Amino acid sequence: MTTTEPATEARAIATEAAGAYRDLLGSRLLGAYVLGSLSYGGYSPAVSDIDLALVLTEVQEGDHSAVAAATEELQGRSPLHRKLSVFWASLPALRAGEDDGRFPALDRLQLAEHGRVLLGEDVTAEVARPAAEELLLESARFAVAVLATDEVTAEFRAPRRLLADKVWFTKAVFFPVRFLYSGTTETGRAATNDEALEWYLAQPEAPAKSLVRLGARVREGQPLDADEAGPELAAGLVPLYRHYIEAEVRRLREVGGPGDLVAALTDWSDRLG
């Protein structure tokens, strides 16, 4: 009896999906690429997404709904298919450092630095790398829009979903760590989880190191034990995020970032307590 490596299974899903998008988009699909841990290594079947990038010759009316519908159909094929996350845009937009589909700045940077072609042409060298300031603003806006809500803030104080879901647990722990590390690089280089974790744990004053180490073990396949993780989250999650918010606010002020963004982050830090 033979077994298939988890990364090989995930890559097969990405290849299957790339073929489906080729059927949908035809000759307008220049290339399909894997991103994230499938491209630079470290894929974890417990928590990793299957990140797929599509580069088109042009974006046409109806593409947003068509790609969304195709993605939903693919994600419904199996539990592993549900891990599929698709980013897409036209090559002219990517050359100009813009997004005319669904392609956030950090993922555009990953395409430029780590994208590995599955089918079609390799155009990764033509993709403009977002500036560090753009990555900073994107991170801060995501934090305010998605994380600084009353619902998420309540989850930080009394974790329930995070204790029941490995994916959400590791994403919650690694999000601030990766953006803190990216902020130390001049170009805002796309950090792998391993690089960011190693850097963070080496910082003498970094808070919540015990929680970050637990997140690393869960990512490697250790079961998420609520009895162990609960106290770690209670002790470390708020200090970890306040540390991240303080760094974001400091960097935003250094680059003359929007005052309302600084105010929103500061308010969130206060509400975290």
Tab-separated table of C-alpha atoms in Angstrom:
chain	number	residue	atom	x	y	z
A	1	MET	CA	0.000	0.000	0.000
A	2	THR	CA	1.349	3.418	-0.914
A	3	THR	CA	0.560	6.778	0.576
A	4	THR	CA	0.684	10.222	-0.997
A	5	GLU	CA	2.572	13.084	0.610
A	6	PRO	CA	0.200	15.848	1.795
A	7	ALA	CA	1.963	18.483	-0.306
A	8	THR	CA	1.645	16.239	-3.370
A	9	GLU	CA	-2.094	15.866	-2.770
A	10	ALA	CA	-2.467	19.616	-2.341
A	11	ARG	CA	-0.485	20.295	-5.503
A	12	ALA	CA	-2.764	17.886	-7.368
A	13	ILE	CA	-5.759	19.953	-6.221
A	14	ALA	CA	-4.028	23.117	-7.445
A	15	THR	CA	-3.286	21.502	-10.807
A	16	GLU	CA	-6.896	20.311	-11.133
A	17	ALA	CA	-8.130	23.812	-10.324
A	18	ALA	CA	-5.721	25.397	-12.799
A	19	GLY	CA	-7.175	23.198	-15.514
A	20	ALA	CA	-10.714	24.229	-14.558
A	21	TYR	CA	-9.806	27.908	-14.785
A	22	ARG	CA	-8.128	27.319	-18.149
A	23	ASP	CA	-11.395	25.825	-19.389
A	24	LEU	CA	-13.257	28.856	-18.028
A	25	LEU	CA	-10.920	31.598	-19.227
A	26	GLY	CA	-9.481	30.048	-22.378
A	27	SER	CA	-6.588	31.809	-24.072
A	28	ARG	CA	-6.912	34.767	-21.695
A	29	LEU	CA	-5.247	32.658	-18.976
A	30	LEU	CA	-1.533	33.337	-19.404
A	31	GLY	CA	-0.474	31.179	-16.507
A	32	ALA	CA	-1.418	29.549	-13.201
A	33	TYR	CA	0.983	29.437	-10.239
A	34	VAL	CA	1.136	28.006	-6.734
A	35	LEU	CA	1.930	30.443	-3.933
A	36	GLY	CA	2.519	30.148	-0.207
A	37	SER	CA	3.879	27.021	1.423
A	38	LEU	CA	3.326	24.942	-1.721
A	39	SER	CA	5.818	27.161	-3.531
A	40	TYR	CA	8.474	27.854	-0.891
A	41	GLY	CA	8.060	24.749	1.292
A	42	GLY	CA	6.636	24.001	4.707
A	43	TYR	CA	3.132	22.941	3.623
A	44	SER	CA	1.112	21.747	6.633
A	45	PRO	CA	-1.951	19.604	5.922
A	46	ALA	CA	-3.455	20.733	9.220
A	47	VAL	CA	-3.452	24.470	8.614
A	48	SER	CA	-2.067	25.493	5.204
A	49	ASP	CA	-4.193	26.853	2.381
A	50	ILE	CA	-3.799	25.792	-1.240
A	51	ASP	CA	-2.917	29.169	-2.746
A	52	LEU	CA	-3.342	29.479	-6.506
A	53	ALA	CA	-2.626	32.547	-8.642
A	54	LEU	CA	-4.081	33.220	-12.085
A	55	VAL	CA	-2.612	35.789	-14.490
A	56	LEU	CA	-4.874	36.888	-17.363
A	57	THR	CA	-4.204	38.831	-20.527
A	58	GLU	CA	-7.097	41.105	-19.574
A	59	VAL	CA	-10.057	41.277	-17.190
A	60	GLN	CA	-13.499	41.381	-18.760
A	61	GLU	CA	-16.961	42.158	-17.433
A	62	GLY	CA	-18.348	39.151	-15.643
A	63	ASP	CA	-14.968	37.705	-14.632
A	64	HIS	CA	-15.488	38.421	-10.927
A	65	SER	CA	-18.695	36.440	-10.721
A	66	ALA	CA	-17.429	33.696	-13.051
A	67	VAL	CA	-14.203	33.112	-11.119
A	68	ALA	CA	-16.080	33.230	-7.807
A	69	ALA	CA	-18.592	30.651	-9.033
A	70	ALA	CA	-15.859	28.354	-10.349
A	71	THR	CA	-13.973	28.632	-7.065
A	72	GLU	CA	-17.088	27.804	-5.050
A	73	GLU	CA	-17.725	24.734	-7.209
A	74	LEU	CA	-14.133	23.539	-6.804
A	75	GLN	CA	-14.149	24.113	-3.037
A	76	GLY	CA	-17.237	21.937	-2.735
A	77	ARG	CA	-15.583	18.846	-4.214
A	78	SER	CA	-13.887	17.630	-1.012
A	79	PRO	CA	-12.568	18.816	2.375
A	80	LEU	CA	-9.132	19.270	0.801
A	81	HIS	CA	-10.614	21.320	-2.050
A	82	ARG	CA	-12.074	23.684	0.572
A	83	LYS	CA	-8.534	24.849	1.311
A	84	LEU	CA	-8.303	26.357	-2.181
A	85	SER	CA	-7.682	30.117	-2.183
A	86	VAL	CA	-7.497	31.843	-5.569
A	87	PHE	CA	-5.926	35.178	-6.492
A	88	TRP	CA	-6.223	36.624	-9.975
A	89	ALA	CA	-5.587	39.742	-12.037
A	90	SER	CA	-4.421	40.820	-15.482
A	91	LEU	CA	-0.740	41.018	-16.353
A	92	PRO	CA	-0.974	44.731	-17.311
A	93	ALA	CA	-2.354	45.485	-13.846
A	94	LEU	CA	0.304	43.368	-12.135
A	95	ARG	CA	3.061	45.083	-14.118
A	96	ALA	CA	1.707	48.442	-12.933
A	97	GLY	CA	1.483	47.304	-9.303
A	98	GLU	CA	-2.307	47.324	-9.426
A	99	ASP	CA	-5.146	44.876	-8.801
A	100	ASP	CA	-8.045	44.595	-11.247
A	101	GLY	CA	-9.267	41.240	-9.939
A	102	ARG	CA	-8.589	39.730	-6.524
A	103	PHE	CA	-4.904	40.085	-5.734
A	104	PRO	CA	-3.878	41.815	-2.460
A	105	ALA	CA	-0.428	43.369	-2.276
A	106	LEU	CA	1.158	40.705	-0.089
A	107	ASP	CA	0.019	37.957	-2.464
A	108	ARG	CA	1.322	39.937	-5.452
A	109	LEU	CA	4.662	40.069	-3.667
A	110	GLN	CA	4.532	36.314	-3.096
A	111	LEU	CA	3.830	35.789	-6.811
A	112	ALA	CA	6.828	37.903	-7.754
A	113	GLU	CA	9.173	36.207	-5.298
A	114	HIS	CA	7.902	32.663	-4.834
A	115	GLY	CA	5.360	31.896	-7.565
A	116	ARG	CA	5.898	28.525	-9.274
A	117	VAL	CA	4.229	27.918	-12.604
A	118	LEU	CA	1.737	25.067	-12.947
A	119	LEU	CA	0.656	25.746	-16.502
A	120	GLY	CA	1.154	28.395	-19.146
A	121	GLU	CA	3.873	31.031	-19.183
A	122	ASP	CA	6.168	32.057	-16.351
A	123	VAL	CA	5.586	35.815	-16.121
A	124	THR	CA	6.514	36.228	-12.464
A	125	ALA	CA	9.541	38.364	-13.358
A	126	GLU	CA	7.174	40.961	-14.838
A	127	VAL	CA	5.134	41.414	-11.649
A	128	ALA	CA	5.811	44.686	-9.822
A	129	ARG	CA	6.832	44.259	-6.206
A	130	PRO	CA	4.663	46.328	-3.847
A	131	ALA	CA	6.539	48.894	-1.796
A	132	ALA	CA	6.903	48.357	1.939
A	133	GLU	CA	4.541	51.294	2.553
A	134	GLU	CA	1.778	49.645	0.495
A	135	LEU	CA	2.156	46.428	2.499
A	136	LEU	CA	2.015	48.416	5.728
A	137	LEU	CA	-1.181	50.200	4.715
A	138	GLU	CA	-2.786	46.956	3.548
A	139	SER	CA	-1.939	45.235	6.821
A	140	ALA	CA	-3.305	48.104	8.895
A	141	ARG	CA	-6.511	48.377	6.857
A	142	PHE	CA	-7.099	44.631	7.098
A	143	ALA	CA	-6.589	44.764	10.859
A	144	VAL	CA	-9.090	47.612	11.259
A	145	ALA	CA	-11.705	46.192	8.884
A	146	VAL	CA	-11.545	42.518	9.860
A	147	LEU	CA	-9.858	42.106	13.234
A	148	ALA	CA	-10.815	45.226	15.171
A	149	THR	CA	-14.523	44.342	15.194
A	150	ASP	CA	-16.432	43.820	18.431
A	151	GLU	CA	-16.925	40.129	17.567
A	152	VAL	CA	-13.221	39.431	17.057
A	153	THR	CA	-12.206	41.536	20.037
A	154	ALA	CA	-14.580	39.489	22.196
A	155	GLU	CA	-12.988	36.299	20.813
A	156	PHE	CA	-9.587	37.605	21.879
A	157	ARG	CA	-10.821	38.029	25.443
A	158	ALA	CA	-12.659	34.683	25.621
A	159	PRO	CA	-11.438	32.409	22.800
A	160	ARG	CA	-13.879	29.792	21.583
A	161	ARG	CA	-13.518	29.462	17.814
A	162	LEU	CA	-9.741	29.681	18.049
A	163	LEU	CA	-9.709	26.720	20.439
A	164	ALA	CA	-11.842	24.620	18.111
A	165	ASP	CA	-10.144	25.247	14.777
A	166	LYS	CA	-6.446	24.700	14.011
A	167	VAL	CA	-6.576	26.936	10.954
A	168	TRP	CA	-8.002	29.928	12.790
A	169	PHE	CA	-5.707	29.322	15.756
A	170	THR	CA	-2.534	29.371	13.659
A	171	LYS	CA	-3.695	32.262	11.465
A	172	ALA	CA	-4.455	34.346	14.566
A	173	VAL	CA	-1.025	33.655	16.039
A	174	PHE	CA	1.047	34.015	12.866
A	175	PHE	CA	-0.620	37.094	11.331
A	176	PRO	CA	1.065	39.646	13.627
A	177	VAL	CA	4.344	37.725	13.641
A	178	ARG	CA	4.652	37.731	9.846
A	179	PHE	CA	3.772	41.410	9.469
A	180	LEU	CA	6.103	42.404	12.284
A	181	TYR	CA	8.923	40.593	10.514
A	182	SER	CA	8.058	41.988	7.074
A	183	GLY	CA	8.258	45.467	8.571
A	184	THR	CA	11.947	44.912	9.350
A	185	THR	CA	12.919	44.311	5.720
A	186	GLU	CA	13.685	47.259	3.477
A	187	THR	CA	11.687	45.912	0.550
A	188	GLY	CA	8.856	44.389	2.562
A	189	ARG	CA	9.976	40.984	1.274
A	190	ALA	CA	7.336	38.258	1.546
A	191	ALA	CA	8.252	36.309	4.673
A	192	THR	CA	7.734	32.598	5.072
A	193	ASN	CA	6.247	31.408	8.345
A	194	ASP	CA	9.535	29.722	9.258
A	195	GLU	CA	11.560	32.900	8.700
A	196	ALA	CA	9.122	35.033	10.660
A	197	LEU	CA	8.934	32.580	13.566
A	198	GLU	CA	12.700	32.261	13.834
A	199	TRP	CA	13.095	36.045	13.797
A	200	TYR	CA	10.319	36.682	16.322
A	201	LEU	CA	11.523	34.107	18.844
A	202	ALA	CA	15.015	35.640	18.699
A	203	GLN	CA	13.742	39.085	19.778
A	204	PRO	CA	14.603	39.618	23.464
A	205	GLU	CA	11.544	41.724	24.315
A	206	ALA	CA	8.941	39.954	22.148
A	207	PRO	CA	5.828	38.988	24.136
A	208	ALA	CA	3.854	35.736	23.999
A	209	LYS	CA	6.758	33.558	22.852
A	210	SER	CA	5.194	30.529	24.517
A	211	LEU	CA	2.003	31.028	22.468
A	212	VAL	CA	4.002	31.466	19.254
A	213	ARG	CA	5.940	28.256	19.949
A	214	LEU	CA	2.645	26.436	20.521
A	215	GLY	CA	1.343	27.796	17.210
A	216	ALA	CA	4.443	26.418	15.491
A	217	ARG	CA	3.889	22.975	17.006
A	218	VAL	CA	0.220	22.942	15.960
A	219	ARG	CA	1.249	23.938	12.445
A	220	GLU	CA	3.616	20.967	12.401
A	221	GLY	CA	0.768	18.601	13.253
A	222	GLN	CA	0.404	18.599	17.039
A	223	PRO	CA	-3.258	18.294	18.107
A	224	LEU	CA	-4.880	21.521	19.273
A	225	ASP	CA	-5.513	20.761	22.939
A	226	ALA	CA	-7.950	23.289	24.451
A	227	ASP	CA	-6.604	22.608	27.940
A	228	GLU	CA	-3.118	23.627	26.802
A	229	ALA	CA	-4.023	26.294	24.263
A	230	GLY	CA	-6.675	28.041	26.371
A	231	PRO	CA	-4.275	29.384	29.017
A	232	GLU	CA	-1.695	30.240	26.345
A	233	LEU	CA	-4.241	32.298	24.413
A	234	ALA	CA	-5.540	33.971	27.555
A	235	ALA	CA	-2.023	34.978	28.580
A	236	GLY	CA	-0.488	35.784	25.216
A	237	LEU	CA	-2.945	36.794	22.503
A	238	VAL	CA	-3.702	40.332	23.680
A	239	PRO	CA	-0.037	41.200	24.447
A	240	LEU	CA	0.981	39.803	21.036
A	241	TYR	CA	-1.565	41.961	19.204
A	242	ARG	CA	-0.886	45.065	21.235
A	243	HIS	CA	2.783	44.640	20.374
A	244	TYR	CA	1.826	44.367	16.686
A	245	ILE	CA	-0.513	47.386	16.858
A	246	GLU	CA	2.138	49.536	18.530
A	247	ALA	CA	4.583	48.678	15.747
A	248	GLU	CA	1.979	49.420	13.050
A	249	VAL	CA	1.102	52.784	14.592
A	250	ARG	CA	4.765	53.736	14.920
A	251	ARG	CA	5.495	52.838	11.294
A	252	LEU	CA	2.374	54.614	10.020
A	253	ARG	CA	3.421	57.790	11.804
A	254	GLU	CA	6.927	57.488	10.363
A	255	VAL	CA	5.584	57.395	6.788
A	256	GLY	CA	2.851	59.976	7.374
A	257	GLY	CA	0.056	57.405	7.132
A	258	PRO	CA	-3.635	58.338	7.370
A	259	GLY	CA	-4.587	59.764	10.740
A	260	ASP	CA	-7.903	57.935	10.806
A	261	LEU	CA	-6.087	54.618	10.407
A	262	VAL	CA	-3.757	55.438	13.283
A	263	ALA	CA	-6.748	56.456	15.414
A	264	ALA	CA	-8.639	53.253	14.597
A	265	LEU	CA	-5.670	51.058	15.513
A	266	THR	CA	-5.108	52.990	18.723
A	267	ASP	CA	-8.773	52.609	19.643
A	268	TRP	CA	-8.569	48.871	19.007
A	269	SER	CA	-5.509	48.581	21.244
A	270	ASP	CA	-7.411	50.392	23.999
A	271	ARG	CA	-10.416	48.083	23.606
A	272	LEU	CA	-8.206	45.009	23.813
A	273	GLY	CA	-7.228	46.238	27.278
